[in-house]
Each structure stands twice: as structure tokens, then as C-alpha cells.
mmCIF file with all atom_site columns, C-alpha atoms in Angstrom:
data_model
loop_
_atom_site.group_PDB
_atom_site.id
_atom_site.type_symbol
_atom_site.label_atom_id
_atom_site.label_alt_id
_atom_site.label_comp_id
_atom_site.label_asym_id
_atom_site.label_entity_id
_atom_site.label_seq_id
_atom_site.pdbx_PDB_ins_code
_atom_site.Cartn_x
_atom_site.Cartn_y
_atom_site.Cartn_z
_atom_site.occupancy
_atom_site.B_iso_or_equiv
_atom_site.pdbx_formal_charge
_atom_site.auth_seq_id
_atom_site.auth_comp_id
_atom_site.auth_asym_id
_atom_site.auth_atom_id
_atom_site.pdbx_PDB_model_num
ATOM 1  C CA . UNK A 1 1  ? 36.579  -18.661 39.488  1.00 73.00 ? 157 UNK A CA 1
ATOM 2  C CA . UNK A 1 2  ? 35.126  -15.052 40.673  1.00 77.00 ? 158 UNK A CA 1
ATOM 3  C CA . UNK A 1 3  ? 36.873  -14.017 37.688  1.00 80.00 ? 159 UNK A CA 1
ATOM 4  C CA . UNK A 1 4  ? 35.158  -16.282 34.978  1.00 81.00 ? 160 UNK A CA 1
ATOM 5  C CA . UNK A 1 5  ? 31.849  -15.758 36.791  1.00 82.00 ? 161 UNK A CA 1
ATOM 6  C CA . UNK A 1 6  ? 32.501  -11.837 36.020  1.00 84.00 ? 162 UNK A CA 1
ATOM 7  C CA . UNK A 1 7  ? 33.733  -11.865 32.692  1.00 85.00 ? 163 UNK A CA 1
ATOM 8  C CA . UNK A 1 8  ? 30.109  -14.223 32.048  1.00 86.00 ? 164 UNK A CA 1
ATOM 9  C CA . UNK A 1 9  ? 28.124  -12.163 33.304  1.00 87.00 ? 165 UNK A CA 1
ATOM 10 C CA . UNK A 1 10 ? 29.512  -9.334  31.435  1.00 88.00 ? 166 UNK A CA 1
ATOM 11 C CA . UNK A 1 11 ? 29.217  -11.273 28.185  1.00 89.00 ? 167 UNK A CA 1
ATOM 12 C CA . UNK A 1 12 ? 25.453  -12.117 29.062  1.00 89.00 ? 168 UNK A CA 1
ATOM 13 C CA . UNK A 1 13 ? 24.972  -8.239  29.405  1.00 89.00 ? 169 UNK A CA 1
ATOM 14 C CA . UNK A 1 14 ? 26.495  -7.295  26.497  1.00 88.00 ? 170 UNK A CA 1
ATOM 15 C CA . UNK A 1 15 ? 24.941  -9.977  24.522  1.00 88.00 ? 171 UNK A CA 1
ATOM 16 C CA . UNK A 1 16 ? 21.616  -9.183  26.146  1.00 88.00 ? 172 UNK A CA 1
ATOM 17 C CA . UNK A 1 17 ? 22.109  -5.381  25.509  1.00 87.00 ? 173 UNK A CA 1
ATOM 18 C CA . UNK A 1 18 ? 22.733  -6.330  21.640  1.00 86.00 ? 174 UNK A CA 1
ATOM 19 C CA . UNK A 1 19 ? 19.587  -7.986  21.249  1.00 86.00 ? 175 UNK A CA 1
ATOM 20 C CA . UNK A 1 20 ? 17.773  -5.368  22.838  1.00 86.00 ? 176 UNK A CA 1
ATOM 21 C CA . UNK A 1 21 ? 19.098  -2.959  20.540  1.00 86.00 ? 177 UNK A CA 1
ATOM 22 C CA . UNK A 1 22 ? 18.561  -5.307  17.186  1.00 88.00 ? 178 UNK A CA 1
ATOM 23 C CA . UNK A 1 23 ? 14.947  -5.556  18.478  1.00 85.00 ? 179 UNK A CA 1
ATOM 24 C CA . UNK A 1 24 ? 14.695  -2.189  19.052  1.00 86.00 ? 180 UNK A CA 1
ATOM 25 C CA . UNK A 1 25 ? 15.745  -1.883  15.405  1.00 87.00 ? 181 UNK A CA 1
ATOM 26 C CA . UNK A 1 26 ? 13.770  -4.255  13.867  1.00 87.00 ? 182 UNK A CA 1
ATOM 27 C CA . UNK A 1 27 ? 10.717  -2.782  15.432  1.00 88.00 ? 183 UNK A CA 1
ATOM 28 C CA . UNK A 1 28 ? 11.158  0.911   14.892  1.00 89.00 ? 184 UNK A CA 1
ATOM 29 C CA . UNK A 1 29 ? 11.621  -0.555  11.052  1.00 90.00 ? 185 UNK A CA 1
ATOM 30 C CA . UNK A 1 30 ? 8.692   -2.251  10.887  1.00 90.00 ? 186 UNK A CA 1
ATOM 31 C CA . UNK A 1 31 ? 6.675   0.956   12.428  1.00 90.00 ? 187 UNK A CA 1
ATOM 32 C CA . UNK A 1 32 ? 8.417   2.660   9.628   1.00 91.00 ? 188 UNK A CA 1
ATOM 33 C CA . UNK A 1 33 ? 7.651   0.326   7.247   1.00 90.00 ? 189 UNK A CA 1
ATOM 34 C CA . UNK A 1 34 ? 4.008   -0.199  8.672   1.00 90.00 ? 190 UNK A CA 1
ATOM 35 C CA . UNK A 1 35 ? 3.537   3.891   8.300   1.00 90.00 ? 191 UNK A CA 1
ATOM 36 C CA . UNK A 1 36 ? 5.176   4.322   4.888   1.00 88.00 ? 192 UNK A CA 1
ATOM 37 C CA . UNK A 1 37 ? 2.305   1.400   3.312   1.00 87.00 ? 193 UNK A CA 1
ATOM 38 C CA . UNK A 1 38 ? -0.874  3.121   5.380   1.00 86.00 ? 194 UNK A CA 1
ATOM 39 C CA . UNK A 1 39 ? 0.548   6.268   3.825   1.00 84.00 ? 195 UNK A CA 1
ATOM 40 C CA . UNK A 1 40 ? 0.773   4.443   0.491   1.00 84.00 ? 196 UNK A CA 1
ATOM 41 C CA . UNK A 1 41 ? -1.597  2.749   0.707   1.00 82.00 ? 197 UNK A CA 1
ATOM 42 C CA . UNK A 1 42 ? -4.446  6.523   1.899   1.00 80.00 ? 198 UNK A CA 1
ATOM 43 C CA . UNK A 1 43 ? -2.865  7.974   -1.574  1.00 79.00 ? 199 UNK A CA 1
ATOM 44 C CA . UNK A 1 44 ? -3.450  5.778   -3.977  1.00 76.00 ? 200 UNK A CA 1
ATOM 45 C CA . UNK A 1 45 ? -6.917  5.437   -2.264  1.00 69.00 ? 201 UNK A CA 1
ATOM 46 C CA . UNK A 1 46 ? -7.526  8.854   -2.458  1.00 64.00 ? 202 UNK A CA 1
ATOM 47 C CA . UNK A 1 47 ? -6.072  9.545   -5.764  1.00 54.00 ? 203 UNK A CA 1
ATOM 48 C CA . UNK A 1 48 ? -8.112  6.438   -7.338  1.00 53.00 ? 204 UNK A CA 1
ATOM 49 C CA . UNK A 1 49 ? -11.090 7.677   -5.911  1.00 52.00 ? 205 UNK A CA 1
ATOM 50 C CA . UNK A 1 50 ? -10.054 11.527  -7.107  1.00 53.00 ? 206 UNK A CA 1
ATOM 51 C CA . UNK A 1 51 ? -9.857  10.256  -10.214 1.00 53.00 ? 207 UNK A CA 1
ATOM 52 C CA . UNK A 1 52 ? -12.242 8.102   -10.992 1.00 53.00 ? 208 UNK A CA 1
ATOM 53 C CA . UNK A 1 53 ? -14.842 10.515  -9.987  1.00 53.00 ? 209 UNK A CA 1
ATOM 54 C CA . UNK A 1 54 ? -13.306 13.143  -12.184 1.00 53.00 ? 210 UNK A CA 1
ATOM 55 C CA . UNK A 1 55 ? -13.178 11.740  -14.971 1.00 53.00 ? 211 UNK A CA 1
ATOM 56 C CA . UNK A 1 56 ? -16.587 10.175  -14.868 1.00 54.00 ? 212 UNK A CA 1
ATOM 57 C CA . UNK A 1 57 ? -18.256 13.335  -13.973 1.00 54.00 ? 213 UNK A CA 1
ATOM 58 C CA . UNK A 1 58 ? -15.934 15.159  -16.795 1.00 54.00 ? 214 UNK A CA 1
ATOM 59 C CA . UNK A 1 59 ? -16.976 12.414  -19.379 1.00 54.00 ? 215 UNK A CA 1
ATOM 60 C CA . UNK A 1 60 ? -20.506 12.632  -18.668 1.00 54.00 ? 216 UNK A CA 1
ATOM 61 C CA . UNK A 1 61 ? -20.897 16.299  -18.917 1.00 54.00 ? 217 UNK A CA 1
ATOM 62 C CA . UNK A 1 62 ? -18.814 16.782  -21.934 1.00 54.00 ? 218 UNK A CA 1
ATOM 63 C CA . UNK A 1 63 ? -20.722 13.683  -23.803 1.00 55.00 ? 219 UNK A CA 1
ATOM 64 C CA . UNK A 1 64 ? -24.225 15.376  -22.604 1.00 55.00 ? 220 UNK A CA 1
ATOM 65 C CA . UNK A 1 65 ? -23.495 19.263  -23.573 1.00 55.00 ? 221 UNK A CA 1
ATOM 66 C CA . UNK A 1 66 ? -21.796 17.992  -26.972 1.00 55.00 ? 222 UNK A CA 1
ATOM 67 C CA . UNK A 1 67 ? -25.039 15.665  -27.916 1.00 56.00 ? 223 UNK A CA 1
ATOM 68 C CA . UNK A 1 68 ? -27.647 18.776  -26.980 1.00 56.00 ? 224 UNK A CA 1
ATOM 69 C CA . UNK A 1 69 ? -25.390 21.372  -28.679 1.00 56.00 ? 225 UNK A CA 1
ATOM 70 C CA . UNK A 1 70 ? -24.882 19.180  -31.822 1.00 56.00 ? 226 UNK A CA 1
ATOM 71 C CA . UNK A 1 71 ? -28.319 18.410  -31.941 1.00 56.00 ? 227 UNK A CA 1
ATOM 72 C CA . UNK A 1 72 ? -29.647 21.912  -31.277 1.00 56.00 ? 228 UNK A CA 1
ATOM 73 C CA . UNK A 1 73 ? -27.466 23.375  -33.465 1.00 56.00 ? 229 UNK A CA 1
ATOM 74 C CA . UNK A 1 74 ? -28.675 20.519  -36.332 1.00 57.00 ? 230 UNK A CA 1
ATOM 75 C CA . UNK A 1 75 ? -32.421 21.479  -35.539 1.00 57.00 ? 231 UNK A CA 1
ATOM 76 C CA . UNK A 1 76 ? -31.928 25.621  -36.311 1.00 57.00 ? 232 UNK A CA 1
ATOM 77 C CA . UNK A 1 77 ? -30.108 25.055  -39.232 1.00 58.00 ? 233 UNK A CA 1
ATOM 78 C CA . UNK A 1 78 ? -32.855 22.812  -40.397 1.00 58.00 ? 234 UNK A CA 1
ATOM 79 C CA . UNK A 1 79 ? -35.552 25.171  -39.586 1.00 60.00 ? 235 UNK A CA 1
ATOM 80 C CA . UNK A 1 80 ? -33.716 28.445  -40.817 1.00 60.00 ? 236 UNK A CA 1
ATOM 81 C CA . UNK A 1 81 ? -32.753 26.756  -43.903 1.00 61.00 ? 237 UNK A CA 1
ATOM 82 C CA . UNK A 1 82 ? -36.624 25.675  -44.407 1.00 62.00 ? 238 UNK A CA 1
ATOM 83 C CA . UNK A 1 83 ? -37.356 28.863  -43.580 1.00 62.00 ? 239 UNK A CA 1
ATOM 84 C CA . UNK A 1 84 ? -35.582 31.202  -45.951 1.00 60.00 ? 240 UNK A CA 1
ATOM 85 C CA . UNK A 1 85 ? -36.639 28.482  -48.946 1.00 55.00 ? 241 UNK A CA 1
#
């Protein structure tokens, strides 16, 4: 009887160490997991936003100086042209 007793009570450790450990597991791979998405999730943020503003700011300026130059350029032709005649 003092035997059987033992030998349960060892299997309840054992079995209660394994689940410990599994849960151990599963929740240092969720942190993991949780860390690797934040991380993600901050670059694509911070690219998107990067980028966005970049291009925008790139797009405006280079429409803007192109229209004046073009245009200024246009107007001295014009006027040296009308000039010389």
C-alpha cells in the first residue's frame, strides 16, 4: 500500500512538473510572439509614416519648382524673343 501511495505521488509530481514546464513554454512563446508583432507592428508604423511623408513632401516640391521654372523660363523667352523683334 505505502508503496502505491509513493509511486502516486511521484507520478502526480512528475505530471505536475510537466505541466509547469509546458506552461512555462507556452507563455515565454506567447511573450515572444507578443514582442515580435509590437516590433512588427512599431516598423511598419514608422516606415508608413516615413514614407508617406516623404513622398508627399518630395511630390509637392518637385511639382511646385517644375511649374515656376517652366513657367519662368516660358515668360523670358517670350519677352527676349519680343524684345530682339
Amino acid at each position: 500500500m505505502m508503496m502505491m501511495m509513493m509511486m502516486m505521488m511521484m507520478m502526480m509530481m512528475m505530471m505536475m512538473m510537466m505541466m509547469m514546464m509546458t506552461m512555462m513554454m507556452m507563455m515565454m512563446m506567447m511573450m515572444m510572439m507578443m514582442m515580435m508583432m509590437m516590433m512588427m507592428m512599431m516598423m511598419m508604423v514608422y516606415d508608413d509614416d516615413d514614407d508617406d511623408d516623404d513622398d508627399d513632401d518630395d511630390d509637392d516640391d518637385d511639382d511646385d519648382d517644375d511649374d515656376d521654372d517652366d513657367d519662368d523660363d516660358e515668360d523670358d523667352d517670350d519677352n527676349n524673343n519680343n524684345n530682339t523683334k
